[in-house]
Amino acid sequence: KVTTHPQKLIEPTTPILKLTRLGNRVLDFRVLVVHDGQEVLVKAVGEGRSNRMRDYGWIVDITSGETVWTMKYRNTRHAGGAQKNRIASEKLFLLPGIYLVYFKTDGVHSYPNWNSTPPDNPEEWGISIYAQNHQQKNSLLVYQRLTDIPGYVAQILGDRNSLRREVSFSLKEDAEILIYAQGEGFNDEMYDYGWIEDQTTRNVIWLMEYKKTNHGGGSRKNRIMSEKINLPAGNYILHYETDNSHAMNRWNSPPPDDPLNYGVTIIKTKK
């Protein structure tokens, strides 16, 4: 469980994760791997008005498939300058796991091209994470993408419609793997989905089934799942396919909370 505590702005030290100085029309993320459960401070500066955020951040836990924090207007305060400059500063207790720290901007009013008075600290436009226990900060590791983290095995992104893609991978020893998958599904059927085959027998040993998924944010047809399974040493094939609509950068309804990893990712875990 992730607990949140709204806080007044804490005088920051050096952030362990920094995704700031963001311009117009940006959608980006960083990976935060938490080895020891601990409290962190999330600080985000963005744009909001009429009780709605235009430039804002959020955090997805891929171990559970849940969005654990979102920068909502009601949890922000004035950040100086134009009234639409908003700042959020909240403490979260993060359990051990893998988190995606996102920020998105619209087409106007961002660093350094402001269309109104900038906030008091314009270079902080975006999202930052600060360790609260400095003795534990070395157990917080930041990576650019999921493919960069230790234990990464394979990934297929559903980056276009009518996709049929496969990638082979091998395990030199028995292992527990985390399968993090997103796709499109409704009426108990999956239309964008993945599966794993044993390369020798061609038996399907894992399949993304609708009944195993949860809502992935955005449209109700965005489905997400995160599952750990044990695989013996051997050779395998990861498959992913999409239908002719609603894929990465081709959304026909609101995208999921983790749009840049739409598809399936396999990571070897440490038991």
mmCIF file of C-alpha atoms in Angstrom, residues 95-216:
data_model
loop_
_atom_site.group_PDB
_atom_site.id
_atom_site.type_symbol
_atom_site.label_atom_id
_atom_site.label_comp_id
_atom_site.label_asym_id
_atom_site.label_seq_id
_atom_site.Cartn_x
_atom_site.Cartn_y
_atom_site.Cartn_z
ATOM 1 C CA LEU A 95 7.075 -0.300 -1.021
ATOM 2 C CA PRO A 96 9.893 -2.175 -2.781
ATOM 3 C CA GLY A 97 9.116 -2.260 -6.496
ATOM 4 C CA ILE A 98 9.503 -0.579 -9.865
ATOM 5 C CA TYR A 99 7.851 2.799 -10.426
ATOM 6 C CA LEU A 100 7.393 4.948 -13.532
ATOM 7 C CA VAL A 101 7.516 8.685 -12.799
ATOM 8 C CA TYR A 102 5.674 10.558 -15.573
ATOM 9 C CA PHE A 103 5.150 14.177 -16.572
ATOM 10 C CA LYS A 104 3.066 15.606 -19.397
ATOM 11 C CA THR A 105 2.750 19.135 -20.799
ATOM 12 C CA ASP A 106 0.258 20.683 -23.200
ATOM 13 C CA GLY A 107 1.024 23.063 -26.061
ATOM 14 C CA VAL A 108 1.360 26.350 -24.155
ATOM 15 C CA HIS A 109 2.999 27.837 -21.051
ATOM 16 C CA SER A 110 6.010 25.731 -20.145
ATOM 17 C CA TYR A 111 9.755 26.103 -19.655
ATOM 18 C CA PRO A 112 11.113 28.423 -21.041
ATOM 19 C CA ASN A 113 8.276 29.662 -23.293
ATOM 20 C CA TRP A 114 5.768 31.147 -20.867
ATOM 21 C CA ASN A 115 2.612 32.872 -22.093
ATOM 22 C CA SER A 116 2.029 34.349 -18.622
ATOM 23 C CA THR A 117 4.274 35.188 -15.690
ATOM 24 C CA PRO A 118 6.435 32.131 -14.861
ATOM 25 C CA PRO A 119 6.443 30.474 -11.422
ATOM 26 C CA ASP A 120 8.900 31.426 -8.698
ATOM 27 C CA ASN A 121 11.195 28.527 -9.640
ATOM 28 C CA PRO A 122 10.707 28.052 -13.393
ATOM 29 C CA GLU A 123 13.554 25.535 -13.760
ATOM 30 C CA GLU A 124 11.539 23.111 -11.569
ATOM 31 C CA TRP A 125 8.727 22.815 -14.143
ATOM 32 C CA GLY A 126 8.180 19.063 -14.090
ATOM 33 C CA ILE A 127 8.578 16.466 -11.346
ATOM 34 C CA SER A 128 11.300 15.611 -8.822
ATOM 35 C CA ILE A 129 11.686 12.900 -6.173
ATOM 36 C CA TYR A 130 13.651 13.430 -2.946
ATOM 37 C CA ALA A 131 14.815 10.798 -0.460
ATOM 38 C CA GLN A 132 13.584 11.527 3.069
ATOM 39 C CA ASN A 133 15.903 9.062 4.828
ATOM 40 C CA HIS A 134 19.415 9.736 3.598
ATOM 41 C CA GLN A 135 20.674 6.465 5.047
ATOM 42 C CA GLN A 136 18.334 4.638 2.641
ATOM 43 C CA LYS A 137 18.773 6.784 -0.449
ATOM 44 C CA ASN A 138 21.258 4.362 -2.025
ATOM 45 C CA SER A 139 18.418 1.838 -2.288
ATOM 46 C CA LEU A 140 16.606 4.206 -4.693
ATOM 47 C CA LEU A 141 17.928 3.781 -8.228
ATOM 48 C CA VAL A 142 16.901 5.761 -11.311
ATOM 49 C CA TYR A 143 16.972 4.580 -14.932
ATOM 50 C CA GLN A 144 15.972 6.090 -18.253
ATOM 51 C CA ARG A 145 13.816 3.180 -19.459
ATOM 52 C CA LEU A 146 12.653 -0.264 -18.347
ATOM 53 C CA THR A 147 15.138 -1.799 -20.783
ATOM 54 C CA ASP A 148 17.968 -0.277 -18.696
ATOM 55 C CA ILE A 149 17.209 -1.867 -15.334
ATOM 56 C CA PRO A 150 19.035 -4.918 -13.933
ATOM 57 C CA GLY A 151 17.046 -8.066 -14.587
ATOM 58 C CA TYR A 152 15.537 -6.819 -17.851
ATOM 59 C CA VAL A 153 14.763 -9.787 -20.113
ATOM 60 C CA ALA A 154 12.590 -8.724 -23.063
ATOM 61 C CA GLN A 155 10.089 -6.120 -24.256
ATOM 62 C CA ILE A 156 7.696 -5.667 -27.165
ATOM 63 C CA LEU A 157 5.918 -2.326 -27.554
ATOM 64 C CA GLY A 158 2.529 -2.141 -29.225
ATOM 65 C CA ASP A 159 3.735 0.855 -31.193
ATOM 66 C CA ARG A 160 1.476 0.506 -34.234
ATOM 67 C CA ASN A 161 -1.783 -1.015 -35.381
ATOM 68 C CA SER A 162 -1.946 -4.489 -36.970
ATOM 69 C CA LEU A 163 1.291 -5.487 -35.245
ATOM 70 C CA ARG A 164 2.566 -9.077 -35.125
ATOM 71 C CA ARG A 165 5.913 -9.213 -33.386
ATOM 72 C CA GLU A 166 7.974 -11.788 -31.516
ATOM 73 C CA VAL A 167 11.295 -11.817 -29.675
ATOM 74 C CA SER A 168 13.247 -14.785 -28.345
ATOM 75 C CA PHE A 169 14.798 -14.902 -24.883
ATOM 76 C CA SER A 170 16.701 -17.466 -22.841
ATOM 77 C CA LEU A 171 17.019 -18.211 -19.142
ATOM 78 C CA LYS A 172 20.281 -19.858 -18.130
ATOM 79 C CA GLU A 173 18.775 -20.998 -14.837
ATOM 80 C CA ASP A 174 15.358 -21.354 -13.238
ATOM 81 C CA ALA A 175 13.966 -17.896 -12.495
ATOM 82 C CA GLU A 176 11.004 -15.951 -11.252
ATOM 83 C CA ILE A 177 9.965 -13.321 -13.788
ATOM 84 C CA LEU A 178 7.654 -10.323 -13.596
ATOM 85 C CA ILE A 179 5.406 -9.956 -16.639
ATOM 86 C CA TYR A 180 4.100 -6.395 -17.001
ATOM 87 C CA ALA A 181 1.551 -6.191 -19.808
ATOM 88 C CA GLN A 182 -0.859 -3.645 -21.256
ATOM 89 C CA GLY A 183 -3.345 -4.049 -24.055
ATOM 90 C CA GLU A 184 -6.831 -3.400 -25.369
ATOM 91 C CA GLY A 185 -9.790 -5.443 -24.244
ATOM 92 C CA PHE A 186 -13.535 -5.299 -23.698
ATOM 93 C CA ASN A 187 -16.484 -7.688 -23.377
ATOM 94 C CA ASP A 188 -14.132 -10.263 -21.816
ATOM 95 C CA GLU A 189 -11.934 -10.410 -24.944
ATOM 96 C CA MET A 190 -8.418 -9.094 -25.582
ATOM 97 C CA TYR A 191 -7.625 -7.381 -28.901
ATOM 98 C CA ASP A 192 -4.085 -6.158 -28.158
ATOM 99 C CA TYR A 193 -2.286 -8.754 -26.040
ATOM 100 C CA GLY A 194 0.815 -10.872 -25.481
ATOM 101 C CA TRP A 195 1.792 -14.458 -24.769
ATOM 102 C CA ILE A 196 4.876 -16.594 -24.118
ATOM 103 C CA GLU A 197 5.738 -19.837 -25.910
ATOM 104 C CA ASP A 198 8.233 -22.535 -25.044
ATOM 105 C CA GLN A 199 10.569 -22.426 -28.049
ATOM 106 C CA THR A 200 11.128 -26.189 -28.032
ATOM 107 C CA THR A 201 7.581 -27.505 -27.542
ATOM 108 C CA ARG A 202 5.705 -24.451 -28.917
ATOM 109 C CA ASN A 203 3.350 -24.760 -25.955
ATOM 110 C CA VAL A 204 1.831 -21.482 -24.727
ATOM 111 C CA ILE A 205 2.972 -21.130 -21.123
ATOM 112 C CA TRP A 206 1.540 -17.667 -20.410
ATOM 113 C CA LEU A 207 -1.306 -15.692 -21.987
ATOM 114 C CA MET A 208 -2.680 -12.214 -21.292
ATOM 115 C CA GLU A 209 -6.322 -12.998 -20.546
ATOM 116 C CA TYR A 210 -9.005 -10.358 -19.947
ATOM 117 C CA LYS A 211 -10.021 -11.911 -16.631
ATOM 118 C CA LYS A 212 -6.495 -11.331 -15.289
ATOM 119 C CA THR A 213 -6.429 -7.638 -16.214
ATOM 120 C CA ASN A 214 -7.542 -4.420 -14.546
ATOM 121 C CA HIS A 215 -8.376 -0.968 -15.876
ATOM 122 C CA GLY A 216 -5.141 0.708 -16.996
#
